[in-house]
Coordinates of C-alpha atoms in Angstrom, one line a residue:
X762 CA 0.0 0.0 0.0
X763 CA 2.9 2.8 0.7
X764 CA 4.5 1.4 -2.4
X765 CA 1.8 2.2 -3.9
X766 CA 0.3 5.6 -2.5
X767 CA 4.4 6.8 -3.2
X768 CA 4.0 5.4 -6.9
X769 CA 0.4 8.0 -7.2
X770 CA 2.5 10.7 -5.5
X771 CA 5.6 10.9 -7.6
X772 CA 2.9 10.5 -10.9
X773 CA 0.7 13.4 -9.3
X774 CA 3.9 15.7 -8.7
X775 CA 5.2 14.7 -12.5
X776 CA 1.6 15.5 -14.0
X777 CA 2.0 19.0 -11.5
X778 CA 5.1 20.1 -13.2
X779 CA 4.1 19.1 -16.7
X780 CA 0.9 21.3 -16.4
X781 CA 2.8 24.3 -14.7
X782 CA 5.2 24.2 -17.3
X783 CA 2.8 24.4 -19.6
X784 CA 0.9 27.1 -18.2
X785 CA 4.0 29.0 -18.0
X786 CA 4.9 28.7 -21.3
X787 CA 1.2 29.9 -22.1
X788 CA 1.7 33.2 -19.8
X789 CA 4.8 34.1 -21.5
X790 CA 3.3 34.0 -24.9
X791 CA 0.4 36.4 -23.6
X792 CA 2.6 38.8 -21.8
X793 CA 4.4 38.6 -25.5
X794 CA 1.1 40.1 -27.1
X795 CA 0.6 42.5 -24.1
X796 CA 3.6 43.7 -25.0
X797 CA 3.7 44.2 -28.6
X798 CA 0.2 46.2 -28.3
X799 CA 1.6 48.6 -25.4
X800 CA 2.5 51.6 -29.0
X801 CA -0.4 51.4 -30.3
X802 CA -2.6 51.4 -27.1
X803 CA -0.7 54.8 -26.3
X804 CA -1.1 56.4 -29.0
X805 CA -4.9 56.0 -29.0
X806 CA -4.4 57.2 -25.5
X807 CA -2.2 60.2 -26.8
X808 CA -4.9 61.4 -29.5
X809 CA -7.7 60.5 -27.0
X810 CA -6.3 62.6 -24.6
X811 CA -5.4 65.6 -26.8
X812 CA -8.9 65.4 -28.5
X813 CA -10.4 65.4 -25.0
X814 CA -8.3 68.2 -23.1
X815 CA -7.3 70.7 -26.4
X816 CA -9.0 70.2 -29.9
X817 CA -12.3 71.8 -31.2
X818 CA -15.4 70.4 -32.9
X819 CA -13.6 71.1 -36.2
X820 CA -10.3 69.0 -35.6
X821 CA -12.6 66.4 -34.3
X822 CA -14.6 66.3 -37.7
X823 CA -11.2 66.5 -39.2
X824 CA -9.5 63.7 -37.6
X825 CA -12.2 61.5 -37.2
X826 CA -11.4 59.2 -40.3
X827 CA -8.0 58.8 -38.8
X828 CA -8.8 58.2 -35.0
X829 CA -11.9 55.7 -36.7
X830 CA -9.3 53.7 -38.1
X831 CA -6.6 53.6 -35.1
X832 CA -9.7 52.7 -32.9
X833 CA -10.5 49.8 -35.6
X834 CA -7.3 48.9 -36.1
X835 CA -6.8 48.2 -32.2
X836 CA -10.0 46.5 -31.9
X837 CA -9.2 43.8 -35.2
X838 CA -6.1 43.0 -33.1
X839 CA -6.3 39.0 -31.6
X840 CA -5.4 38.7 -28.3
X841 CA -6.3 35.7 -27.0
X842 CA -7.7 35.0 -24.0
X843 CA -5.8 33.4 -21.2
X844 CA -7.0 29.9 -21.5
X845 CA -5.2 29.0 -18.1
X846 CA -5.7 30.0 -14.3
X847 CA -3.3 29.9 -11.6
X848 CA -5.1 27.5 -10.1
X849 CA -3.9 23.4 -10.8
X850 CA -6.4 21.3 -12.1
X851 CA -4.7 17.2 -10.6
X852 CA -7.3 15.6 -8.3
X853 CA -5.3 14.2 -6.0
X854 CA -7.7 12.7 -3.9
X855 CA -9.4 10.9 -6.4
X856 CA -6.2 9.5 -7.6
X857 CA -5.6 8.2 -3.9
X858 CA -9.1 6.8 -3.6
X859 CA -8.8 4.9 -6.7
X860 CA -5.5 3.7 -5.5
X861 CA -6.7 2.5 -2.6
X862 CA -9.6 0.4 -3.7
X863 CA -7.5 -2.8 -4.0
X864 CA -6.5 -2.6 -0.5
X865 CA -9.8 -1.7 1.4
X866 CA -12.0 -3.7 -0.3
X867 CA -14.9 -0.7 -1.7
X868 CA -14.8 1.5 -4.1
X869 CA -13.3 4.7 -3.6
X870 CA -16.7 6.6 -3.5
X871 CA -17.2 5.0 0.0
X872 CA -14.1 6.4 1.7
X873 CA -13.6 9.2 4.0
X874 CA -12.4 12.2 2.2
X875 CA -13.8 14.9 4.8
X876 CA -11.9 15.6 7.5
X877 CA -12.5 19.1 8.9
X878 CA -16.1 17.8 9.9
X879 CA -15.0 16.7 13.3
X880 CA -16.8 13.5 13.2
X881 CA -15.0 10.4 15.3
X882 CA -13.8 7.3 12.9
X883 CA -16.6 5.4 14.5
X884 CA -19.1 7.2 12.6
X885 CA -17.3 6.8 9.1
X886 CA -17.3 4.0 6.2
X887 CA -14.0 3.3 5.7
X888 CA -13.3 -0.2 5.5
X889 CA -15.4 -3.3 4.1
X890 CA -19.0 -1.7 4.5
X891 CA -21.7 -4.1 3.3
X892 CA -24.2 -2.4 1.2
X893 CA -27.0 -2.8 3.8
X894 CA -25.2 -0.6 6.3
X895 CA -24.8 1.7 3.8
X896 CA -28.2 2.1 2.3
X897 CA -29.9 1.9 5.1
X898 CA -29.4 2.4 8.8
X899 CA -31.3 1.4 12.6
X900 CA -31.6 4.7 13.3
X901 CA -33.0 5.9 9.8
X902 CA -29.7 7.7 8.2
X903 CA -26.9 6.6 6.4
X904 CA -23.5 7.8 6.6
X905 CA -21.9 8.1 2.7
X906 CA -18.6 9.8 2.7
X907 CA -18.7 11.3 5.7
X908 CA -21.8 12.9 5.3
X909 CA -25.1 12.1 7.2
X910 CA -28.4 11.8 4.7
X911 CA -31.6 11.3 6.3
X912 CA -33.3 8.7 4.0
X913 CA -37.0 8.1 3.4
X914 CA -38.8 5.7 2.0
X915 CA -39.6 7.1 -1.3
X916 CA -35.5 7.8 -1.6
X917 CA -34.7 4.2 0.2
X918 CA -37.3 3.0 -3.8
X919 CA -35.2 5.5 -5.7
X920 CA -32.0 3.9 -4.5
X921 CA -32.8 0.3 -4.8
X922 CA -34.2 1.0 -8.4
X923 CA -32.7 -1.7 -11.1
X924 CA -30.2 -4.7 -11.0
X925 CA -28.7 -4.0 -8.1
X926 CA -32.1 -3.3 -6.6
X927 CA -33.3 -6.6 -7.7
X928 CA -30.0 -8.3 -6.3
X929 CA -30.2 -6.2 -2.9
X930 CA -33.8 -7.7 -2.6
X931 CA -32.5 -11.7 -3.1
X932 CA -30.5 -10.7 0.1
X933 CA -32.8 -8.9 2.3
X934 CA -35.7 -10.2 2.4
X935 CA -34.0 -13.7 3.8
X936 CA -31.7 -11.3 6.3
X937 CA -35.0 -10.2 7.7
X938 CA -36.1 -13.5 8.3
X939 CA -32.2 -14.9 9.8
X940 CA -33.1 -12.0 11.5
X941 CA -36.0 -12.6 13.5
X942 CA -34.8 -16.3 14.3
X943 CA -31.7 -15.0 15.9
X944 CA -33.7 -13.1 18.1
X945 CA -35.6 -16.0 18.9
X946 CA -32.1 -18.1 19.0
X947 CA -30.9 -15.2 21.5
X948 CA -33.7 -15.9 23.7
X949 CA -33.6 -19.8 23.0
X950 CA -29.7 -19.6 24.1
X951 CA -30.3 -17.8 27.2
X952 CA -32.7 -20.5 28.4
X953 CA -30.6 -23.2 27.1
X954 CA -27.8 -21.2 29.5
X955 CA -30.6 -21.4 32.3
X956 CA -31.7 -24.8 31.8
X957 CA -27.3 -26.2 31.9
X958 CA -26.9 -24.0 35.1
X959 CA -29.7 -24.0 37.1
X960 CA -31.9 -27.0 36.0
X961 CA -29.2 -28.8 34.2
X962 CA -31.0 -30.0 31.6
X963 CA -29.5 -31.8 28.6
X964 CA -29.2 -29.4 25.1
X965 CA -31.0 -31.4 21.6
X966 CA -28.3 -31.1 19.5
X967 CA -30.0 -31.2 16.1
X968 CA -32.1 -27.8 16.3
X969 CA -28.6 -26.0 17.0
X970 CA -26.9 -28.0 13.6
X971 CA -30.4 -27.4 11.7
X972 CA -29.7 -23.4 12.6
X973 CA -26.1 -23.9 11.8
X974 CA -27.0 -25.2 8.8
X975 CA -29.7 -22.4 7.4
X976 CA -27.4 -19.4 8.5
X977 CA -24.4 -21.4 6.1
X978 CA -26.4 -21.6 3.3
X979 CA -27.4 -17.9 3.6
X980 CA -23.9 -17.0 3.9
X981 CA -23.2 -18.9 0.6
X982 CA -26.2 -17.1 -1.1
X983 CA -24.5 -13.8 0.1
X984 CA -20.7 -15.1 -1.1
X985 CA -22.3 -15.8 -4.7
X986 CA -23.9 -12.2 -4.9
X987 CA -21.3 -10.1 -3.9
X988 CA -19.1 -10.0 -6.9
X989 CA -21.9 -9.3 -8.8
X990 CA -23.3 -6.3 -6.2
X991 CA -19.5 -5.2 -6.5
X992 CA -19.3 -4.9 -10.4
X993 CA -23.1 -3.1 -10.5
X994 CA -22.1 -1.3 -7.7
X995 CA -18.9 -0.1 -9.5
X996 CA -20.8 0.8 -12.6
X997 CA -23.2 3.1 -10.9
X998 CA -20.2 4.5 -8.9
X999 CA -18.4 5.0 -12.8
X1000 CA -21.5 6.7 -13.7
X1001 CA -21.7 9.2 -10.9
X1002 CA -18.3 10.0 -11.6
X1003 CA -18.9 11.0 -15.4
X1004 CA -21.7 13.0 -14.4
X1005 CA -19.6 15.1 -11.8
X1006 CA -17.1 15.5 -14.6
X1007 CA -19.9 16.5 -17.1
X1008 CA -21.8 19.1 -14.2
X1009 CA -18.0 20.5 -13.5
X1010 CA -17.2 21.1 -17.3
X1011 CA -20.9 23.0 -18.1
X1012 CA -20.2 25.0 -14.7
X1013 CA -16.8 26.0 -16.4
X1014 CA -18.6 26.9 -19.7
X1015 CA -20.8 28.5 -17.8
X1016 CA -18.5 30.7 -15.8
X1017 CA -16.4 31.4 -19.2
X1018 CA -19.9 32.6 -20.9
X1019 CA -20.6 35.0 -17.6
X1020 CA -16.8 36.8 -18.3
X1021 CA -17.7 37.0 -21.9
X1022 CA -21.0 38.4 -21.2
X1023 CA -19.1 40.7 -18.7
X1024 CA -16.8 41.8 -21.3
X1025 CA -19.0 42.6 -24.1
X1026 CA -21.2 44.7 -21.2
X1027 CA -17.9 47.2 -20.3
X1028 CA -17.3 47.2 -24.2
X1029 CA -20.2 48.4 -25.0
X1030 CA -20.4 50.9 -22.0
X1031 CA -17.4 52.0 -23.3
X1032 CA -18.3 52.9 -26.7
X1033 CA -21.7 54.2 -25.5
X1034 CA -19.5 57.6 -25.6
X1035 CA -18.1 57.5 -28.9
X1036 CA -21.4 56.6 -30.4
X1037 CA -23.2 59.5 -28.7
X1038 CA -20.3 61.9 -30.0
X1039 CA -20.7 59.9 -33.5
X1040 CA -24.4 60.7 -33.8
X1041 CA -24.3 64.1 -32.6
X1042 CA -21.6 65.3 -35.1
X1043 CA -23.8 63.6 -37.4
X1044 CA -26.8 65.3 -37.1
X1045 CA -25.3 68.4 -37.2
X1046 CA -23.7 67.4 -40.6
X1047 CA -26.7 65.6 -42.3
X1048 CA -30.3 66.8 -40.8
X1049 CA -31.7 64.2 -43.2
X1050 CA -30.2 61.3 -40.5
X1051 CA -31.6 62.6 -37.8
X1052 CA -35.4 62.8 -39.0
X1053 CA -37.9 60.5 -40.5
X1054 CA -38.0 60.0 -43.8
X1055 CA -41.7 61.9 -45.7
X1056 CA -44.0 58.3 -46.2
X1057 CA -44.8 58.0 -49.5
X1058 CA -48.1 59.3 -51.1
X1059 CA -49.6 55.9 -51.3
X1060 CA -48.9 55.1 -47.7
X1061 CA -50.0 59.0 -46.7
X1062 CA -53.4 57.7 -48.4
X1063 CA -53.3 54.1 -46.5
X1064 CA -52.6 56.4 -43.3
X1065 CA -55.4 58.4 -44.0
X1066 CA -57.8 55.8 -44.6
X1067 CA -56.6 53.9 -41.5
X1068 CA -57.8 56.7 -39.1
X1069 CA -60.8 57.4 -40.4
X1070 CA -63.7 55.0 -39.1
X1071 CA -65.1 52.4 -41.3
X1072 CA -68.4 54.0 -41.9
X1073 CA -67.4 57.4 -42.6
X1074 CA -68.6 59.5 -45.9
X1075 CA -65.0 60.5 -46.4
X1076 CA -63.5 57.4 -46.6
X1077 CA -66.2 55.7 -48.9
X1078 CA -65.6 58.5 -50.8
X1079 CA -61.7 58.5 -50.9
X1080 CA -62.2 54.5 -51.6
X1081 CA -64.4 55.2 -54.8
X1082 CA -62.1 58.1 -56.0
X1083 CA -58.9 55.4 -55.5
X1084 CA -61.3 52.9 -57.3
X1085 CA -61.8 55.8 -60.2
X1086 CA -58.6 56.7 -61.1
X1087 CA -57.3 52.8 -61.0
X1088 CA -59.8 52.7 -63.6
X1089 CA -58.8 55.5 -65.6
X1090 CA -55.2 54.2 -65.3
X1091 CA -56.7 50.7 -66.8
X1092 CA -58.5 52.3 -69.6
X1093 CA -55.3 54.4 -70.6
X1094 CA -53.5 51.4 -70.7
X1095 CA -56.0 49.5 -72.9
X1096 CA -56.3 52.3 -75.3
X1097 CA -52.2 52.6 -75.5
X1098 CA -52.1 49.1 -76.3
X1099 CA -55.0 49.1 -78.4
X1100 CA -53.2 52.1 -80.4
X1101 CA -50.1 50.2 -80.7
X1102 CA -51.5 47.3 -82.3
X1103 CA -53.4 49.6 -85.2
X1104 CA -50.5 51.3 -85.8
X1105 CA -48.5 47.5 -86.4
X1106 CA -51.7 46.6 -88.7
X1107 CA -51.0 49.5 -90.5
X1108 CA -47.1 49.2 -90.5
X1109 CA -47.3 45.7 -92.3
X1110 CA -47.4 45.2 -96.1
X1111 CA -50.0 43.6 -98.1
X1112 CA -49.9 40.5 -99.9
X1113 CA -50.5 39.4 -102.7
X1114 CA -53.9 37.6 -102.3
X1115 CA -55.2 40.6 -100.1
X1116 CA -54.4 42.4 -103.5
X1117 CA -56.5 40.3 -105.7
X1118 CA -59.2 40.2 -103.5
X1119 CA -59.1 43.9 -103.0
X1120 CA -59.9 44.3 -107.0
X1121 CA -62.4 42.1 -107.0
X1122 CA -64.1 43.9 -104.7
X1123 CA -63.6 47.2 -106.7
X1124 CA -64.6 45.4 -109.9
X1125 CA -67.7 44.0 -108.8
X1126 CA -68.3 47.7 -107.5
X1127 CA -67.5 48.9 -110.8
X1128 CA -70.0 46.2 -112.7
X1129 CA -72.9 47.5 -109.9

């Protein structure tokens, strides 16, 4: 076992000094970018300063193209963030949980981790636990890592729920009965006691065997189910275990998000200025900006017909005079067309049956 816990250390303190270096390495390369955007970040200062402290409306409006592009220029700059803390990420005492399975017989999730809760090593699981004591205890609570959960009945189902629930229950149910009978045998043996002291009576020898014999068979039934209570138990335990990981690497994207979020929020407060500035220089440059556009006469007309009520004179009558002039429009349109195609007709040259039937006509004319 110290071989062991030694062999976890030295790999805990190698993974330690790996990571540092890394993170060392990952510092240097952001001081590096610090660094190389300290001229630029004072001369924004400079011209910030000197715009604020010395120079007009007019060398504002003059320089603005120029300071637009400095401020744009140190904005398109990457700078990534620091994807490191100070702060290590090794679990060390997971690693020494998991090293110590072998030794102590449960799985790691079972030990005592928690020590500054003052409780006395009576009260802890450390050890070889059987899962009835640590399900479910006399006095209604369980003790799990050092922490005391009052369990009721509905969380005692929740628990039990599945294969190891269905295991648990080829167990119990004939530990309740042992049970009972060795509170029988408890009272049987203490009149056996009674009857070889004070009325020395002689002991029948085959109800103790037949007892002897029923509590070895459940012992066997309980030696056949624990590997397989073990590996389920194991399972569930892995389980858990991804799920911390999962909960702690959401928190983490959480957390990131919030700092983002914060960011963006003093950005923004920061160019709330600059954008009041902007749109005040622009108004007084372009009025057209600053005020709503006229609506067009067709949605002046929709306006106007929208306030009126629905069973006003004027707007039946500004309905029909709409109606009107779309019609007038239509007929235009028609004659224009119409006008087109006589002007085609007459554009086109005539055949030579057209011709012939044309002189008949004026022949027969002639002969009337």
């Amino acid at each position: 076992m110290t071989d062991t816990l030694l062999t976890v250390r030295d790999r805990l303190l190698k993974k330690l000094d790996e990571e540092m270096d890394i993170r060392i390495q990952h510092f240097r390369e952001q001081m590096r970018q610090l660094t190389s955007l300290q001229p630029t970040i004072r001369l924004c200062l400079l011209s910030a300063s000197i715009f604020c402290s010395s120079a007009s409306k007019l060398d504002f409006l003059q320089c603005y193209t120029d300071l637009l592009k400095r401020i744009q220029s140190l904005i398109s700059m990457q700078c990534e963030k620091p994807q490191y803390t100070g702060e290590l990420t090794v679990n060390s005492r997971e690693e020494f949980n998991r090293a110590l399975e072998p030794f102590l017989g449960l799985s790691s999730f079972l030990l005592c981790t928690s020590v500054s809760n003052g409780s006395d090593g009576n009260e802890r699981n450390c050890g070889a636990i059987s899962p009835k004591n640590s399900f479910v205890k006399r006095s209604g609570s369980s003790v799990v890592n050092g922490c005391q959960l009052l369990l009721s009945k509905y969380q005692l189902v929740v628990d039990l729920a599945g294969a190891f629930g269905e295991q648990f229950t080829k167990v119990e149910t004939p530990l309740q009965q042992y049970n009972h009978e060795m509170t029988k045998l408890g009272k049987k043996v203490q009149e056996l006691q009674r009857d070889l002291t004070l009325r020395r009576c002689i002991i029948e020898k085959d109800s103790m065997t037949d007892l002897i014999h029923r509590v070895g068979q459940h012992s066997a039934v309980v030696s056949d189910l624990q590997p397989q209570l073990q590996q389920i138990w194991q399972e569930e335990l892995d389980r858990v275990r991804r799920q911390q990981v999962l909960f702690r690497e959401k928190i983490e994207e959480i957390i990131t998000l919030r700092e983002k979020a914060c960011h963006i929020v003093n950005a923004a407060k920061q160019f709330k200025p600059y954008a009041v500035c902007l749109a005040a220089v622009t108004s007084v440059i372009d009025h057209k900006r600053c005020h709503k556009p006229d609506p067009a006469p067709m949605e002046t007309i929709c306006q106007q017909i929208n306030t009126l009520e629905p069973d006003s004179q004027q707007r039946i009558e500004a309905i029909e005079k709409e109606e009107q002039n779309r019609r007038l429009v239509q007929d235009q349109k028609r004659r224009e067309e119409q006008m087109k195609i006589a002007a085609v007709k007459k554009s086109l040259k005539t055949t030579k049956e057209q011709k012939r039937l044309m002189k008949k006509s004026t022949d027969g004319k002639c002969v009337l």
